[in-house]
PDB file of C-alpha atoms in Angstrom:
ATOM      1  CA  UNK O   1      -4.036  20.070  -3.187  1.00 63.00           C
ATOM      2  CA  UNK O   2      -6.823  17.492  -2.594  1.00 76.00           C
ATOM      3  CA  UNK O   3      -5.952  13.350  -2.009  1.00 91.00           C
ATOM      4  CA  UNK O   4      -7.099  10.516  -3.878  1.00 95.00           C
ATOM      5  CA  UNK O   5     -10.470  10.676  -3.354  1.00 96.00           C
ATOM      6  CA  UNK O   6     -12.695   7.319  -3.771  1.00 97.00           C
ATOM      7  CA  UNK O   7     -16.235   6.622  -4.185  1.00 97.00           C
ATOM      8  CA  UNK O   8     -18.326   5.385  -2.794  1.00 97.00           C
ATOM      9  CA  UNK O   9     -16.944   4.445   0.608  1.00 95.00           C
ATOM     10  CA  UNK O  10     -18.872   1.720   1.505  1.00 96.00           C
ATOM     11  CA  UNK O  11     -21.293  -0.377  -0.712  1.00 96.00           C
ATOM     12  CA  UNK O  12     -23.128  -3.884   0.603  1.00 97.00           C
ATOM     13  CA  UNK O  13     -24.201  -6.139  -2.376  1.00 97.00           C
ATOM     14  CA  UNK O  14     -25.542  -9.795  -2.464  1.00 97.00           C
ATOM     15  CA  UNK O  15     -23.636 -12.617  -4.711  1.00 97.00           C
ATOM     16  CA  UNK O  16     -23.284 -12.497  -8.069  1.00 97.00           C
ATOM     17  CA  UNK O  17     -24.290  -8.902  -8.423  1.00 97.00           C
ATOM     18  CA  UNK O  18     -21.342  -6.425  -9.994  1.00 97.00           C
ATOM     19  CA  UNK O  19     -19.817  -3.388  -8.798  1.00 98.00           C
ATOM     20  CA  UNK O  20     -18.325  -0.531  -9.913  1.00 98.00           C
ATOM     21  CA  UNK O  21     -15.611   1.442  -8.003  1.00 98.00           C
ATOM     22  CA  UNK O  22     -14.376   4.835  -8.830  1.00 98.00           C
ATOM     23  CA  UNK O  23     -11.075   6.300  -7.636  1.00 98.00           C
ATOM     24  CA  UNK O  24      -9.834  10.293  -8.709  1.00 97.00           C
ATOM     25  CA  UNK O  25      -5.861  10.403  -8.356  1.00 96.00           C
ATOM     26  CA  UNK O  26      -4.216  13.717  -6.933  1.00 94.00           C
ATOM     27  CA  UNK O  27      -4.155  16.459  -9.366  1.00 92.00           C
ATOM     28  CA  UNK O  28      -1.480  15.586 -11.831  1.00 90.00           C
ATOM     29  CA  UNK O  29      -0.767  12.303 -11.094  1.00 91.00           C
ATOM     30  CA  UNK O  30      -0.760   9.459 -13.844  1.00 90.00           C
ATOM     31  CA  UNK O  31      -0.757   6.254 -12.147  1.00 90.00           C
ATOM     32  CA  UNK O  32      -3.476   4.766 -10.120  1.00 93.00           C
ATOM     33  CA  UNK O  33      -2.739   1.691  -8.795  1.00 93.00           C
ATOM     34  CA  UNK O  34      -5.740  -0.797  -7.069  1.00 96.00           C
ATOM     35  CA  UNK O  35      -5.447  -3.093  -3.968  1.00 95.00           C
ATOM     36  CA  UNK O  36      -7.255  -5.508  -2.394  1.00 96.00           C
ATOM     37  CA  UNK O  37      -7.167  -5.425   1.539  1.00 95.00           C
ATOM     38  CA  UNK O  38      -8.323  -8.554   3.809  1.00 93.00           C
ATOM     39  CA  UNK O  39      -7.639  -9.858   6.979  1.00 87.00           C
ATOM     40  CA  UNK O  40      -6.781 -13.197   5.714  1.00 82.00           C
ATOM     41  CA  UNK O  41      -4.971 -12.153   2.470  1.00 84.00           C
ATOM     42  CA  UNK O  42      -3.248  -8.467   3.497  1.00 87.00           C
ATOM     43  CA  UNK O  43      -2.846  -6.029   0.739  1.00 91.00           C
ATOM     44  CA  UNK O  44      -2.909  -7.671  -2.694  1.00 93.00           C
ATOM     45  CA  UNK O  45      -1.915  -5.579  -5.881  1.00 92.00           C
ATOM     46  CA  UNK O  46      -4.777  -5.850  -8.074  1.00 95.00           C
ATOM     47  CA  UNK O  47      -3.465  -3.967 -11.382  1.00 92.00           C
ATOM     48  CA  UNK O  48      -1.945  -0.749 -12.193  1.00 91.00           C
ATOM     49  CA  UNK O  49      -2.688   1.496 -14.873  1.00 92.00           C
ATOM     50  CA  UNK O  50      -1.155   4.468 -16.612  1.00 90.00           C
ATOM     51  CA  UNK O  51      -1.769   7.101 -18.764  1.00 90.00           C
ATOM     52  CA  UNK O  52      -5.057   5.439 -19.381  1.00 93.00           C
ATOM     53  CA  UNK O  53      -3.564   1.828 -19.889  1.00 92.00           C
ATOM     54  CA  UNK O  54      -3.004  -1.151 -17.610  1.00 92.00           C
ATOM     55  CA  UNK O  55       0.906  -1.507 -17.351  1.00 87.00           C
ATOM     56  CA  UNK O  56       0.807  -3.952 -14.042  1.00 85.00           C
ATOM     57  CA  UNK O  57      -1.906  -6.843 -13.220  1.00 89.00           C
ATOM     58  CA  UNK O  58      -2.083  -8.949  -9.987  1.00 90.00           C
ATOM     59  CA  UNK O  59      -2.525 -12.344  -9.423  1.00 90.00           C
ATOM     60  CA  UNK O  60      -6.913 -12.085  -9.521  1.00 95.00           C
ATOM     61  CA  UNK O  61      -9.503 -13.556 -11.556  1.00 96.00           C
ATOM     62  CA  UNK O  62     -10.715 -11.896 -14.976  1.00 95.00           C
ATOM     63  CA  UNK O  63     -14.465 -10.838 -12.289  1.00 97.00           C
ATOM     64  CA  UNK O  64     -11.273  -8.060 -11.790  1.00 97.00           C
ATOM     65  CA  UNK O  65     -11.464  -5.618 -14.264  1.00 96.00           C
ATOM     66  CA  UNK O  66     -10.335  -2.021 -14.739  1.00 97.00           C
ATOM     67  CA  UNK O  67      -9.902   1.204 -16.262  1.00 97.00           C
ATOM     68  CA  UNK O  68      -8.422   4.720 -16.501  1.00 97.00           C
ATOM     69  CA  UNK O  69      -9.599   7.630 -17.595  1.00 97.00           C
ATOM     70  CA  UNK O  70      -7.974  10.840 -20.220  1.00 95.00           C
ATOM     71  CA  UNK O  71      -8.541  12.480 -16.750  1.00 94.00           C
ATOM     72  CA  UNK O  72      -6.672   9.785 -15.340  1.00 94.00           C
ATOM     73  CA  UNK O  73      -9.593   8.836 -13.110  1.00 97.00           C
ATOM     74  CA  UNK O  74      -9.814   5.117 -12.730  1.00 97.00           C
ATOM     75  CA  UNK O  75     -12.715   2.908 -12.177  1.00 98.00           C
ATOM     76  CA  UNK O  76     -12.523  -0.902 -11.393  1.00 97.00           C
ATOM     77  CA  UNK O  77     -15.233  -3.100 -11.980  1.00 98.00           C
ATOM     78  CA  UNK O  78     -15.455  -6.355  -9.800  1.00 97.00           C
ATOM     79  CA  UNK O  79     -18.677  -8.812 -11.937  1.00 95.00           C
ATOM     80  CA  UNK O  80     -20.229 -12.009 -10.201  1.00 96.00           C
ATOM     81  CA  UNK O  81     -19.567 -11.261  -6.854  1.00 97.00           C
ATOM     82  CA  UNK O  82     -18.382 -13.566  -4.718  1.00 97.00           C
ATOM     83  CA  UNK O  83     -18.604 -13.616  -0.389  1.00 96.00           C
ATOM     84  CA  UNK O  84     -14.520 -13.587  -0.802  1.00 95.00           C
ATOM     85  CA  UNK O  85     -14.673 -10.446  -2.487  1.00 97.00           C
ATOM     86  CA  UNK O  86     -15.805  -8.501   0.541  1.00 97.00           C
ATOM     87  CA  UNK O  87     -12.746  -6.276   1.240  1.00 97.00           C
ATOM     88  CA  UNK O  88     -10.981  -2.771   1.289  1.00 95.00           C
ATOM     89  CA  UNK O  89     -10.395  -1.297  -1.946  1.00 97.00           C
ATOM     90  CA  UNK O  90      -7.911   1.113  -2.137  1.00 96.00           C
ATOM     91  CA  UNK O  91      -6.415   3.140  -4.605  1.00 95.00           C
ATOM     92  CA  UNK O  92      -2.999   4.735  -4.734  1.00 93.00           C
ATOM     93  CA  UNK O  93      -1.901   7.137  -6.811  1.00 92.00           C
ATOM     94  CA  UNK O  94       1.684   8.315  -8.168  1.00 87.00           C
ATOM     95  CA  UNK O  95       3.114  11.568 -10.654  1.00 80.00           C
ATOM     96  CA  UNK O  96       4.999   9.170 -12.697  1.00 69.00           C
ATOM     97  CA  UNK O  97       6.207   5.965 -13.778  1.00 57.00           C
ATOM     98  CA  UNK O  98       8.168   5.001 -10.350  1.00 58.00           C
ATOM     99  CA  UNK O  99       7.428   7.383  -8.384  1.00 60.00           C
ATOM    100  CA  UNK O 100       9.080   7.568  -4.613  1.00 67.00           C
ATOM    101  CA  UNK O 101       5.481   8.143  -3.306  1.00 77.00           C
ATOM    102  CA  UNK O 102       2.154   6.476  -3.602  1.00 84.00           C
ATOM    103  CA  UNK O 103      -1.168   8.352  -2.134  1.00 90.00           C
ATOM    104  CA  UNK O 104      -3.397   5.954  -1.073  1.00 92.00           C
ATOM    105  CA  UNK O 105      -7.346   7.091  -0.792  1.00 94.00           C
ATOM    106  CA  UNK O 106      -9.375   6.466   2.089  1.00 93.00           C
ATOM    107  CA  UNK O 107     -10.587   2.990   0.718  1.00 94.00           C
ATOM    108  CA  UNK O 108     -13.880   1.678  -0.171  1.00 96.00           C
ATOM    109  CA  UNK O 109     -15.674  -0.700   1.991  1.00 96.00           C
ATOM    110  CA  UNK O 110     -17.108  -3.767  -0.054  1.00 97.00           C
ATOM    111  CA  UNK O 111     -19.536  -5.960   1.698  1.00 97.00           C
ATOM    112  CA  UNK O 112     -20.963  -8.794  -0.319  1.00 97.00           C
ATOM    113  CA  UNK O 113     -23.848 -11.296   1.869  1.00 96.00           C
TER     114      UNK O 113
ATOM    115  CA  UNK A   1       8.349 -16.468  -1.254  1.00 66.00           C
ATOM    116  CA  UNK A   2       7.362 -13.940   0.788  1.00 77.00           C
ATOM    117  CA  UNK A   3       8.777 -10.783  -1.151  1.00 90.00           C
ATOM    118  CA  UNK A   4       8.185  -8.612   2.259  1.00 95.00           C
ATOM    119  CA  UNK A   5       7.969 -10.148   5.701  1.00 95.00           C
ATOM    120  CA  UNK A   6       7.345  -8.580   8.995  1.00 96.00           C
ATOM    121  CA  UNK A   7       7.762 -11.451  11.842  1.00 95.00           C
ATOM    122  CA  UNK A   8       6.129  -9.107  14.564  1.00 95.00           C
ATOM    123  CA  UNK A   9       2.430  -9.269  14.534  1.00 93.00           C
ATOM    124  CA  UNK A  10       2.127  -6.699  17.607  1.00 95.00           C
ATOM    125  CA  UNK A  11       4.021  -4.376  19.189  1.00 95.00           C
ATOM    126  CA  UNK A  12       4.211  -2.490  22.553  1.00 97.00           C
ATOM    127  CA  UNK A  13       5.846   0.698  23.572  1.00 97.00           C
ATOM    128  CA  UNK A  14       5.451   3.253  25.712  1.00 97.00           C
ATOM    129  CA  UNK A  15       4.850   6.763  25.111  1.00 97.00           C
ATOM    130  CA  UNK A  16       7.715   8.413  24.390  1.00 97.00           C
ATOM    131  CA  UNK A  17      10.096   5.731  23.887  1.00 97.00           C
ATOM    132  CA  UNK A  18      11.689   4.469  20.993  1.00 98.00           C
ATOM    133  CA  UNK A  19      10.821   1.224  19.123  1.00 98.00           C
ATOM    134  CA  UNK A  20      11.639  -0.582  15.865  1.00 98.00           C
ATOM    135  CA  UNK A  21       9.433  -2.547  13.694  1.00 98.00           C
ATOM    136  CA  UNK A  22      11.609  -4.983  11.276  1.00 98.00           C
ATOM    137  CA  UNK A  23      11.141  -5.823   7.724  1.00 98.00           C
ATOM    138  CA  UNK A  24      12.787  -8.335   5.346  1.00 97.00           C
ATOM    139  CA  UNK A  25      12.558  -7.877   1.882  1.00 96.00           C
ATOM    140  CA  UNK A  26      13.636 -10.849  -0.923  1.00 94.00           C
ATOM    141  CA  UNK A  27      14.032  -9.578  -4.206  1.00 91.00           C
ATOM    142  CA  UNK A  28      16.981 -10.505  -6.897  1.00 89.00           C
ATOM    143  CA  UNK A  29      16.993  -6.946  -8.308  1.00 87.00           C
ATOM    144  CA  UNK A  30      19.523  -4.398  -7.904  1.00 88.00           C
ATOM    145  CA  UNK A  31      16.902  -1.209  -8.080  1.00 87.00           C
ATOM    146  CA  UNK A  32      14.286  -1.279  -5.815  1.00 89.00           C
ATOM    147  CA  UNK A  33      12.571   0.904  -3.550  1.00 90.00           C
ATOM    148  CA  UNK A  34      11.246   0.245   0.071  1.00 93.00           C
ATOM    149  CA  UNK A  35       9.131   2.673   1.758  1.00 94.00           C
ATOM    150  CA  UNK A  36       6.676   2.221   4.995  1.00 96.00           C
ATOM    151  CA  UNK A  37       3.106   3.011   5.980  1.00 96.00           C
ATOM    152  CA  UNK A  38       1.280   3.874   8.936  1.00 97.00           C
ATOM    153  CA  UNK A  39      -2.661   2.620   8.722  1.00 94.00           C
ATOM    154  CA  UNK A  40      -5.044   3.967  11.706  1.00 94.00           C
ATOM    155  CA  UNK A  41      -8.339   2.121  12.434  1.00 90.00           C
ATOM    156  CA  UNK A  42      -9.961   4.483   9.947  1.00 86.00           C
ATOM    157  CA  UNK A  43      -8.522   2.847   6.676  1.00 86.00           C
ATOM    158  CA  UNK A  44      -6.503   5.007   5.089  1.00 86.00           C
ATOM    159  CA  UNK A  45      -2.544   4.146   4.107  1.00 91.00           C
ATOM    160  CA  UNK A  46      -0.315   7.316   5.406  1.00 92.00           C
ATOM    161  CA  UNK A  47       3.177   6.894   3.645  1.00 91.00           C
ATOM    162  CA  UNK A  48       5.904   7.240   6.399  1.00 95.00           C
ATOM    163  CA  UNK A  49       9.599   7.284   4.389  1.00 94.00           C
ATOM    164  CA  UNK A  50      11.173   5.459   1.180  1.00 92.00           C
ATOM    165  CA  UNK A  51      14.443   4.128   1.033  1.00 93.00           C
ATOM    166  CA  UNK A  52      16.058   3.649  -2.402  1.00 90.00           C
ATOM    167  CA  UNK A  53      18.325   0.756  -2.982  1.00 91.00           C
ATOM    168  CA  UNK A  54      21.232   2.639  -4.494  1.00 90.00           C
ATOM    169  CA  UNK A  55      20.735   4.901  -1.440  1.00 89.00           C
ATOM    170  CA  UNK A  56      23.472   4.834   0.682  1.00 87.00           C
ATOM    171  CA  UNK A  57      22.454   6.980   3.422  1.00 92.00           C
ATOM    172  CA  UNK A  58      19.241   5.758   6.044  1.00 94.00           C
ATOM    173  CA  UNK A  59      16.324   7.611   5.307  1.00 94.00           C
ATOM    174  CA  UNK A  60      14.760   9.836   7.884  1.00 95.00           C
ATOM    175  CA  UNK A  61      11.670  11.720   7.935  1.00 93.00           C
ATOM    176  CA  UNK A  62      11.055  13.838  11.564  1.00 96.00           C
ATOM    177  CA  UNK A  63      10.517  10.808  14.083  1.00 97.00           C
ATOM    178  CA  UNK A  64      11.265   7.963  11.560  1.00 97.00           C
ATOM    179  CA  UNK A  65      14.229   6.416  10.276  1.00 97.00           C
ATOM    180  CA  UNK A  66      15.028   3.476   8.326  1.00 97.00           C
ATOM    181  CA  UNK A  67      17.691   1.206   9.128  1.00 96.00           C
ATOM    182  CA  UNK A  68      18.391  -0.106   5.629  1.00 96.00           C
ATOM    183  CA  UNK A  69      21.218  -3.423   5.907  1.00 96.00           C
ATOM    184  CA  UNK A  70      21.542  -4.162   2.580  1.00 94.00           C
ATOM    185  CA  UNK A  71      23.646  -6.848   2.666  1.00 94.00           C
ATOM    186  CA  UNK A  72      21.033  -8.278   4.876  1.00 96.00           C
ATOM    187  CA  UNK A  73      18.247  -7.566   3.299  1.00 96.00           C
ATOM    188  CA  UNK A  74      16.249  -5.911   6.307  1.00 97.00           C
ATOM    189  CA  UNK A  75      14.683  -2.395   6.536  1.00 97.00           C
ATOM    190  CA  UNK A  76      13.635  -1.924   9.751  1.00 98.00           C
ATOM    191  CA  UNK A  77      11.525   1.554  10.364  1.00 98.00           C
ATOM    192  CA  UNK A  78      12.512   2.996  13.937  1.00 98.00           C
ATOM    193  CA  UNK A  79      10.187   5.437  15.368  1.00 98.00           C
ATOM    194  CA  UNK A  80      11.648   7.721  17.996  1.00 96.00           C
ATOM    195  CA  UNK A  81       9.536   9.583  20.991  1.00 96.00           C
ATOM    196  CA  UNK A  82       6.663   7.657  20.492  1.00 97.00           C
ATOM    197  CA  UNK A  83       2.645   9.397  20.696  1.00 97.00           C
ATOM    198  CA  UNK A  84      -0.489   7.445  21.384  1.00 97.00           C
ATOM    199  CA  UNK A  85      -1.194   8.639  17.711  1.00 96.00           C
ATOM    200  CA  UNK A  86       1.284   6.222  16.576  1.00 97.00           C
ATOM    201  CA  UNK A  87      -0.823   3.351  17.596  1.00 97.00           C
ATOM    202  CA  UNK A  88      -1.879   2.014  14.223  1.00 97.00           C
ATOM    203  CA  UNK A  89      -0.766  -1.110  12.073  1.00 96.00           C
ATOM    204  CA  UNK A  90       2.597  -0.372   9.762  1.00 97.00           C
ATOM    205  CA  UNK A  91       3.348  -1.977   6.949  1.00 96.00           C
ATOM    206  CA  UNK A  92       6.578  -2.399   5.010  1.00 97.00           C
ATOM    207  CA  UNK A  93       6.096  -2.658   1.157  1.00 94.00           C
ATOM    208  CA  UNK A  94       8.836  -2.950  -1.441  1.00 92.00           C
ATOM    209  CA  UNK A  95       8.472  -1.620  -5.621  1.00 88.00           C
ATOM    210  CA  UNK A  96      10.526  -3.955  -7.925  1.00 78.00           C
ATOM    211  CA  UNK A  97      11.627  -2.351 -11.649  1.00 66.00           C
ATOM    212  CA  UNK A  98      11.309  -2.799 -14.180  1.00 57.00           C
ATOM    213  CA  UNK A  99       8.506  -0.438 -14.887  1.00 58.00           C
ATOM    214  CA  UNK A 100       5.403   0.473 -12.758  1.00 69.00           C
ATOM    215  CA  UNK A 101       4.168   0.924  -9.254  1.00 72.00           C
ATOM    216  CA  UNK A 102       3.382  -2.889  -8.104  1.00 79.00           C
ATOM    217  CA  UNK A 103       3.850  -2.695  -4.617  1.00 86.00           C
ATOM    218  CA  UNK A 104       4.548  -5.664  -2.611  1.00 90.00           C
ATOM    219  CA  UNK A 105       3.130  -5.536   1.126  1.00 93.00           C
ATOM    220  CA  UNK A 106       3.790  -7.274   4.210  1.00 94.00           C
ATOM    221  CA  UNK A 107       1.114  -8.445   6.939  1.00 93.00           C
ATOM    222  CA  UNK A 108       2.019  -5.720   8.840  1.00 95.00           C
ATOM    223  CA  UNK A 109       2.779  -5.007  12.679  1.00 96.00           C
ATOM    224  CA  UNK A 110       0.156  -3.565  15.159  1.00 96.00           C
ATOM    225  CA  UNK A 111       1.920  -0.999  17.240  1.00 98.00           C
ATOM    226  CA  UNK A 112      -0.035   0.179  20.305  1.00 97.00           C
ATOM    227  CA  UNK A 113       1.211   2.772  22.321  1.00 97.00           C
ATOM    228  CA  UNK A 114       1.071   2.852  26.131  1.00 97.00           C
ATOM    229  CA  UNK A 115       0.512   5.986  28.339  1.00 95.00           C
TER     230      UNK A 115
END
């Protein structure tokens, strides 16, 4: 059975461009959940959705934006970038509503100069 | 307040020894669920073991256990016969109801293993 898979893995961009993130859950699985990862900051839930609707939503500005998928594929969309926004994205992903397990993907690498 | 806190920003043990990385957790709900991960310099978040709170027996998984003190609040992940491979960061992470999978994290604890 394949992982969460996420694309791409690493991306640079300049300020106040927008960016588009894509994230394919293990076969099966429902819920795809985002974080943000930063040294100063740790791992901040960004939102979680769920049979193709958000259900969960962290503490981030409305730049943070996301989706899901019939396939359950999820994409988040981060607009305006800012330099604070340059992070690890990862993406977890679960078989049901609280599931015992969350699959994280490998992360993608957002630089923004 | 910190939901999840890990007081131990590093950690040293050598190889095959035993060692325990601690975790509080605050939470005012009866259900929850506590699990740990294991992240290696390349990224990705490996889950380790997941301790219900209605669970009344420590969870183990191979090497790992979690010593789960309710009362207390801790869940502390012990990892027995340590590897070099086990050098990583860990982090503790709790899910609260009522719906969902909003996992809160803490900073996490380095763990380097020494030959």
């Amino acid at each position: 059975k394949a992982g969460v898979t996420q694309t791409p893995r690493y991306l640079i961009k300049t300020r106040g461009q927008q960016v588009t993130l894509s994230c394919s859950p293990i076969s099966g699985h429902r819920s795809v959940s985002w974080y943000q990862q930063t040294p100063g900051q740790g791992l901040q839930f960004l939102f979680e959705y769920f049979s193709e609707t958000q259900r969960n939503k962290g503490n981030f500005p409305g730049r943070f934006s996301g989706r899901q998928f019939s396939n359950s594929r999820s994409e988040m969309n981060v607009s305006t970038l800012e330099l604070g926004d340059s992070a690890l994205y990862l993406c977890a992903s679960s078989s049901h509503g609280q599931s015992n397990e969350q699959f994280f993907g490998p992360g993608t690498r957002l630089t923004v100069l | 307040a910190q939901k999840i806190t890990q007081t131990q920003p590093g950690m040293f043990v050598q190889e095959k020894e035993a060692v325990t990385l601690d975790c509080t957790y605050d939470t005012s709900d009866q259900s929850y669920g506590l699990f740990w991960y294991k992240q290696p310099s390349s990224g990705e978040m490996i889950f380790l073991i997941y301790q219900g709170s209605y669970d009344e027996q420590n969870a183990t998984e191979g090497r790992y256990s979690l010593n789960f003190q309710k009362a207390r609040k801790s869940a502390n992940l012990v990892i027995s016969a340590s590897q070099l491979g086990d050098s990583a960061m860990y982090f503790c992470a709790m899910r609260e109801p009522p719906t969902g999978n909003q996992f809160y994290f803490g900073t996490g604890t380095s763990l380097t293993v020494i030959p």
